[in-house]
Coordinates of N, CA, C and O in Angstrom, one line a residue:
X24 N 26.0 -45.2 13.6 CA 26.4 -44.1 14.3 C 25.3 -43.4 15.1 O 24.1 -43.4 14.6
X25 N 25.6 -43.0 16.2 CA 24.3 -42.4 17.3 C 24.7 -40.8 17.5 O 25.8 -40.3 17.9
X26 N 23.5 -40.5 17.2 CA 23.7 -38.4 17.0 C 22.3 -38.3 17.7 O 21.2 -38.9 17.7
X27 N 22.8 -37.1 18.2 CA 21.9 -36.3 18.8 C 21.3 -35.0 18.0 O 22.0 -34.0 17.7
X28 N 20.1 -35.1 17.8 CA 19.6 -34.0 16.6 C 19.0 -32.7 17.9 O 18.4 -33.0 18.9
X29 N 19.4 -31.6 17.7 CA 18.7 -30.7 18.4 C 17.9 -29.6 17.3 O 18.5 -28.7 16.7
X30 N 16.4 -29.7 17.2 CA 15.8 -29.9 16.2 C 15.0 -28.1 16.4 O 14.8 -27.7 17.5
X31 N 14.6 -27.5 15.5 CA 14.4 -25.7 15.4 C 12.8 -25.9 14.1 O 13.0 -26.0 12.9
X32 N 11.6 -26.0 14.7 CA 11.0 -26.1 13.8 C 10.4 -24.9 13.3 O 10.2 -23.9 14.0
X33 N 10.0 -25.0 12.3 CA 9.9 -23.4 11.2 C 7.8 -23.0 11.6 O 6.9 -23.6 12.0
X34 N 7.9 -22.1 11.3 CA 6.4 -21.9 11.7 C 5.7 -22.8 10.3 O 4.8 -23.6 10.7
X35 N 6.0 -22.8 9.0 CA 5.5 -23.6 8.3 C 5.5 -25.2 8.7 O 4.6 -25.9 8.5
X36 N 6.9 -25.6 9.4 CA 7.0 -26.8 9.8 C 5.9 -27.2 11.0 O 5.6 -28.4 11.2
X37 N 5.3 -26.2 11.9 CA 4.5 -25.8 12.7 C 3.3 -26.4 12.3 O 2.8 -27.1 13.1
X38 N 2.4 -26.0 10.5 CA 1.6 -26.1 10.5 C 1.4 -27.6 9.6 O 0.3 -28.0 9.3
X39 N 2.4 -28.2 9.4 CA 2.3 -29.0 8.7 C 2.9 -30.5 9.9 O 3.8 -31.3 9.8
X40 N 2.0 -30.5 10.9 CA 2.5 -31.4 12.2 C 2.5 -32.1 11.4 O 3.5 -32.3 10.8
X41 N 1.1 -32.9 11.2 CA 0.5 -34.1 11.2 C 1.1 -35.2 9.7 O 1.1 -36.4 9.5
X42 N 1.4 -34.0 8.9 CA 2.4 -34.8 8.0 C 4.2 -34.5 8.2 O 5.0 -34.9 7.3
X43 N 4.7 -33.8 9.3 CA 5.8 -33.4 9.1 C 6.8 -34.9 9.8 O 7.9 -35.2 9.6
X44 N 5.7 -35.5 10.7 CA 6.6 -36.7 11.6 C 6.7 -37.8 10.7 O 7.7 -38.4 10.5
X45 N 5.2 -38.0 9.7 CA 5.5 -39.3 8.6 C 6.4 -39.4 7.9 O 7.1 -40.5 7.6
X46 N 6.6 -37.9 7.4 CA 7.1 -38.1 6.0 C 8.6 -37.9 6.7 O 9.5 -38.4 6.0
X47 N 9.0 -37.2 7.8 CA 10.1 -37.9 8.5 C 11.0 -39.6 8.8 O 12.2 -40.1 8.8
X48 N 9.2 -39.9 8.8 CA 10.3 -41.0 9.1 C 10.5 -42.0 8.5 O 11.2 -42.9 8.9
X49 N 9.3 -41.9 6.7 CA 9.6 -42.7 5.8 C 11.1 -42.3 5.3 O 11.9 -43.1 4.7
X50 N 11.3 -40.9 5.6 CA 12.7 -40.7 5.0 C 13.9 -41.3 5.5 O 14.9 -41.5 4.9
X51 N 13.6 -41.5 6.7 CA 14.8 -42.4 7.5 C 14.8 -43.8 7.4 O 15.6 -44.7 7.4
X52 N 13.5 -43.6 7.2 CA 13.6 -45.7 6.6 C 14.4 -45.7 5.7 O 15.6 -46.1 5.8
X53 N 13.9 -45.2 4.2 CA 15.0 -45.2 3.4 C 16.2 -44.7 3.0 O 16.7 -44.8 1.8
X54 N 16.8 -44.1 4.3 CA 17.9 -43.8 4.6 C 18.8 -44.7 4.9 O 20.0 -44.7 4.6
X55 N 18.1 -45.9 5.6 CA 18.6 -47.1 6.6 C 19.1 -47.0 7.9 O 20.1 -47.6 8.4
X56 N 17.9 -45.8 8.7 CA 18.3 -45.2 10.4 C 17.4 -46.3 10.9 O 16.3 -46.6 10.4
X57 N 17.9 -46.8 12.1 CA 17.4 -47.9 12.6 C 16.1 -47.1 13.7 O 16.3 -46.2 14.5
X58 N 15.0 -47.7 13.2 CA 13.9 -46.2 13.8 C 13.6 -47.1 15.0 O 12.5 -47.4 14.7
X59 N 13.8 -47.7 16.1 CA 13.3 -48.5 16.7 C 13.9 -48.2 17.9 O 13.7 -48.4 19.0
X60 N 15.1 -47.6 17.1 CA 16.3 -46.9 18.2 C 15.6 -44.7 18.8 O 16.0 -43.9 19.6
X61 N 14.5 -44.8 17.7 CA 14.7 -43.1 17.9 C 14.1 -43.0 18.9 O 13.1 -43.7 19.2
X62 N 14.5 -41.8 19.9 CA 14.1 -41.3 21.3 C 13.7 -39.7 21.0 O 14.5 -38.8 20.7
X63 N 12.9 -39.7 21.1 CA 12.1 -38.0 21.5 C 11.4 -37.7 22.0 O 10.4 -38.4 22.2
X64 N 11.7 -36.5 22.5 CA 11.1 -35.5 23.0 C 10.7 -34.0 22.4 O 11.4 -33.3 21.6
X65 N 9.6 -33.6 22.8 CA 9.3 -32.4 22.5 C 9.9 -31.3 23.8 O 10.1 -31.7 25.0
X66 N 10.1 -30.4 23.4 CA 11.0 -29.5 24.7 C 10.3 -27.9 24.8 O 9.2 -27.6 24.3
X67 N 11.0 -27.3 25.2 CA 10.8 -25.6 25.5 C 11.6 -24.8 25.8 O 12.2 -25.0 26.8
X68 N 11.9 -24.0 25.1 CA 13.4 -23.1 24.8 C 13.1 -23.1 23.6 O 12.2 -23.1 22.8
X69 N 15.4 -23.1 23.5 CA 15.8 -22.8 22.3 C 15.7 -23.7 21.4 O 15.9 -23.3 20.3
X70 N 15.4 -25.2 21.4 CA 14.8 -26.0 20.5 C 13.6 -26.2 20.8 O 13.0 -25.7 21.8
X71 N 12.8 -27.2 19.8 CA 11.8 -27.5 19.6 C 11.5 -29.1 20.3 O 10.8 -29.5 21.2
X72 N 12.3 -29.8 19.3 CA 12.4 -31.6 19.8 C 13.9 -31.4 19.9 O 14.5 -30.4 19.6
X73 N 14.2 -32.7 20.5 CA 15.3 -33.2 20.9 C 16.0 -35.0 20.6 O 16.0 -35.9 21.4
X74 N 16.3 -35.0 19.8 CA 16.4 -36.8 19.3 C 17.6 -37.3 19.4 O 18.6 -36.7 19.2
X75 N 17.4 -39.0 20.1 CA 18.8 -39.6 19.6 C 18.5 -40.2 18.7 O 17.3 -40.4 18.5
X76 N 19.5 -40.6 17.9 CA 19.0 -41.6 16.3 C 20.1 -42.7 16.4 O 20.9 -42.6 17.3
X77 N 20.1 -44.0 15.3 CA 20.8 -44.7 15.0 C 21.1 -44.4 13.7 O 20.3 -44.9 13.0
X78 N 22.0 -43.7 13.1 CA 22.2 -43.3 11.3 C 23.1 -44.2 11.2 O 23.8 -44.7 12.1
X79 N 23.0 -44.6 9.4 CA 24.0 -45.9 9.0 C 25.0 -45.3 8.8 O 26.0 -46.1 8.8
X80 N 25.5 -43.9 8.5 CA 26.5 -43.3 8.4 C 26.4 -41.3 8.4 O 25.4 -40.7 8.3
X81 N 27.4 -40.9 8.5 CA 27.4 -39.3 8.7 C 27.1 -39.3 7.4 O 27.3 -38.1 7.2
X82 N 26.9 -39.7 6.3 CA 26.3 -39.1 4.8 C 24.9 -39.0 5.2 O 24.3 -37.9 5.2
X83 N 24.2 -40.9 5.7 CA 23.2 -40.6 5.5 C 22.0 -39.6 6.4 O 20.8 -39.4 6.2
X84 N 23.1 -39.0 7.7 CA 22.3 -38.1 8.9 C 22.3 -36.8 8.0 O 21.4 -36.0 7.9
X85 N 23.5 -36.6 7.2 CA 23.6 -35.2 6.1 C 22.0 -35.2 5.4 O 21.1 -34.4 5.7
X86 N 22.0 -36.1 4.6 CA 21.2 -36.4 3.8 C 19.7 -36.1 4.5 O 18.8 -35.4 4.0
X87 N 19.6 -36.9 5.7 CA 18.5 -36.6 6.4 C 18.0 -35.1 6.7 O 16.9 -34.8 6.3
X88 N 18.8 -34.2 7.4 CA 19.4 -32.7 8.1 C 18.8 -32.0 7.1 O 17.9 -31.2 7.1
X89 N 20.1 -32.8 5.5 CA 19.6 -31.7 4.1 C 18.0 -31.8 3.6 O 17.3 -30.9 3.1
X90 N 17.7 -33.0 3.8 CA 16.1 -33.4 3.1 C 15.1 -32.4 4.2 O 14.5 -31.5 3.7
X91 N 15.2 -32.8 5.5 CA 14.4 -32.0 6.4 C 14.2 -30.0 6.0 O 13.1 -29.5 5.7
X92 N 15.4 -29.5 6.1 CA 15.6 -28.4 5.4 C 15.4 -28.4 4.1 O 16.0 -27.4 3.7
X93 N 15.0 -28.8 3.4 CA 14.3 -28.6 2.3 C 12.8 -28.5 2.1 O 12.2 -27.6 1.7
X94 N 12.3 -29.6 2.6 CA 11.0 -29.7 3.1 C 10.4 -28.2 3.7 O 9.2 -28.1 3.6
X95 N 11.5 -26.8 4.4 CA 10.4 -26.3 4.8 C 10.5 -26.3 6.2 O 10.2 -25.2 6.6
X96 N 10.8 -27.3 7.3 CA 9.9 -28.2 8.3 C 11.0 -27.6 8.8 O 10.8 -27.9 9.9
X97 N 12.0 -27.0 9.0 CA 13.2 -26.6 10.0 C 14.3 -27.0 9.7 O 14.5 -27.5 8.6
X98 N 15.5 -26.8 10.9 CA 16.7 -26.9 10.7 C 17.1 -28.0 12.1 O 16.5 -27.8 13.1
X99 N 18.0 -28.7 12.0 CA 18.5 -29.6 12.6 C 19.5 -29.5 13.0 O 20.0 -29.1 11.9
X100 N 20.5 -29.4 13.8 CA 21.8 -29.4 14.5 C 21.8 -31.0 15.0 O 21.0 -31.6 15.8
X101 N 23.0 -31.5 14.2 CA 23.5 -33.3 15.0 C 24.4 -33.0 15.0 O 25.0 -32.1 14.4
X102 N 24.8 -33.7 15.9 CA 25.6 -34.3 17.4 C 26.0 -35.2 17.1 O 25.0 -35.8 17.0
X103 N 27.4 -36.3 16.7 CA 27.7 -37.5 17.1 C 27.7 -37.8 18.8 O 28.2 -37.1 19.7
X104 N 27.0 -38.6 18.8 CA 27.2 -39.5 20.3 C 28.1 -40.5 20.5 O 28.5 -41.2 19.5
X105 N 28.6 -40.7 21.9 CA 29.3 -41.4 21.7 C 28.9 -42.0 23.3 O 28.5 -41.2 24.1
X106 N 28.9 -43.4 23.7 CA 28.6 -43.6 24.9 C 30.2 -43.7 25.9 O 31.4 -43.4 25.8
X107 N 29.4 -44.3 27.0 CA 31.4 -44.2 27.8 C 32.2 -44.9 27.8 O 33.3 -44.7 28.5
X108 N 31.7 -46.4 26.7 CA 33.0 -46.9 26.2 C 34.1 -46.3 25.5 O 35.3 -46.2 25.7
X109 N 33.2 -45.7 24.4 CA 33.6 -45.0 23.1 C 34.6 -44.1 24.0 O 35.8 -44.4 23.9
X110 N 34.3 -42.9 25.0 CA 35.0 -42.4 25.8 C 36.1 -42.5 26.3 O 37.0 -41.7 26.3
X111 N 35.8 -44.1 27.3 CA 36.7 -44.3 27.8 C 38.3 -44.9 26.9 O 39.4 -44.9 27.5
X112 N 38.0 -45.6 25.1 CA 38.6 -45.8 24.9 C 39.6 -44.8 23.9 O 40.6 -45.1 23.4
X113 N 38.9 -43.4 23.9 CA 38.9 -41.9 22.9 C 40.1 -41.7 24.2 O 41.2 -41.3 23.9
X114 N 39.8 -41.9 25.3 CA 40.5 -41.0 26.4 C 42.0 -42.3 26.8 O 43.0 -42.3 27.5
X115 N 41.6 -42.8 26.2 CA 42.9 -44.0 26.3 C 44.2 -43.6 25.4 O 45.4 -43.3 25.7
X116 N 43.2 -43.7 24.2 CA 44.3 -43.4 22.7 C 44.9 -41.9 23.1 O 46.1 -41.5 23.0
X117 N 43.8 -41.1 23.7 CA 44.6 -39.7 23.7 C 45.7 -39.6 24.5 O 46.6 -38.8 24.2
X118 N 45.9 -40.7 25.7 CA 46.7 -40.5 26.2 C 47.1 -39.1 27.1 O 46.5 -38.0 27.2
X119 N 48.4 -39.5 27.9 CA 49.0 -38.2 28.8 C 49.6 -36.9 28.2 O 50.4 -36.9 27.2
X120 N 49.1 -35.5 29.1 CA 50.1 -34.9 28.3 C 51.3 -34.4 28.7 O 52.0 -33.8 27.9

């Protein structure tokens, strides 16, 4: 499944950069998020980063969201993605009204 993380990092998460991305993304390995797929950005505003992911399932993006918020390091808002097949075929089933 492909989610979009819109990511709020904590001033502790702040000072803890240089281990906050590792220990990130050992946690997604053993998650089983396909890391090869992840896209970021760092941003300006109301978030911090901005990610697409590959998660093996909506438990294990929970799991991720919950582990991150524990750590300290911030809070996460995901997104299911969906591209414009997925769309086009969401907007099929929905049909006329």
């Amino acid at each position: 499944m492909k989610f979009v993380l819109l990511v709020k990092v904590t001033e502790y998460g702040a000072k803890k950069f240089k281990e906050r991305g590792p220990a990130a993304l050992t946690k997604i390995k053993s998650l089983g998020f396909d890391v090869e797929k992840i896209k970021m950005v760092y941003t300006q505003g109301a978030y911090d980063l901005v990610e697409v992911v590959e998660a093996p399932s909506a438990e294990a993006m929970l799991a991720h969201t919950t582990w991150y918020a524990k750590q300290g390091y911030g809070k996460m808002i995901a997104m299911p993605a969906h591209d414009p097949a997925v769309m086009k075929r969401a907007d099929a089933l929905a049909g006329k009204r």
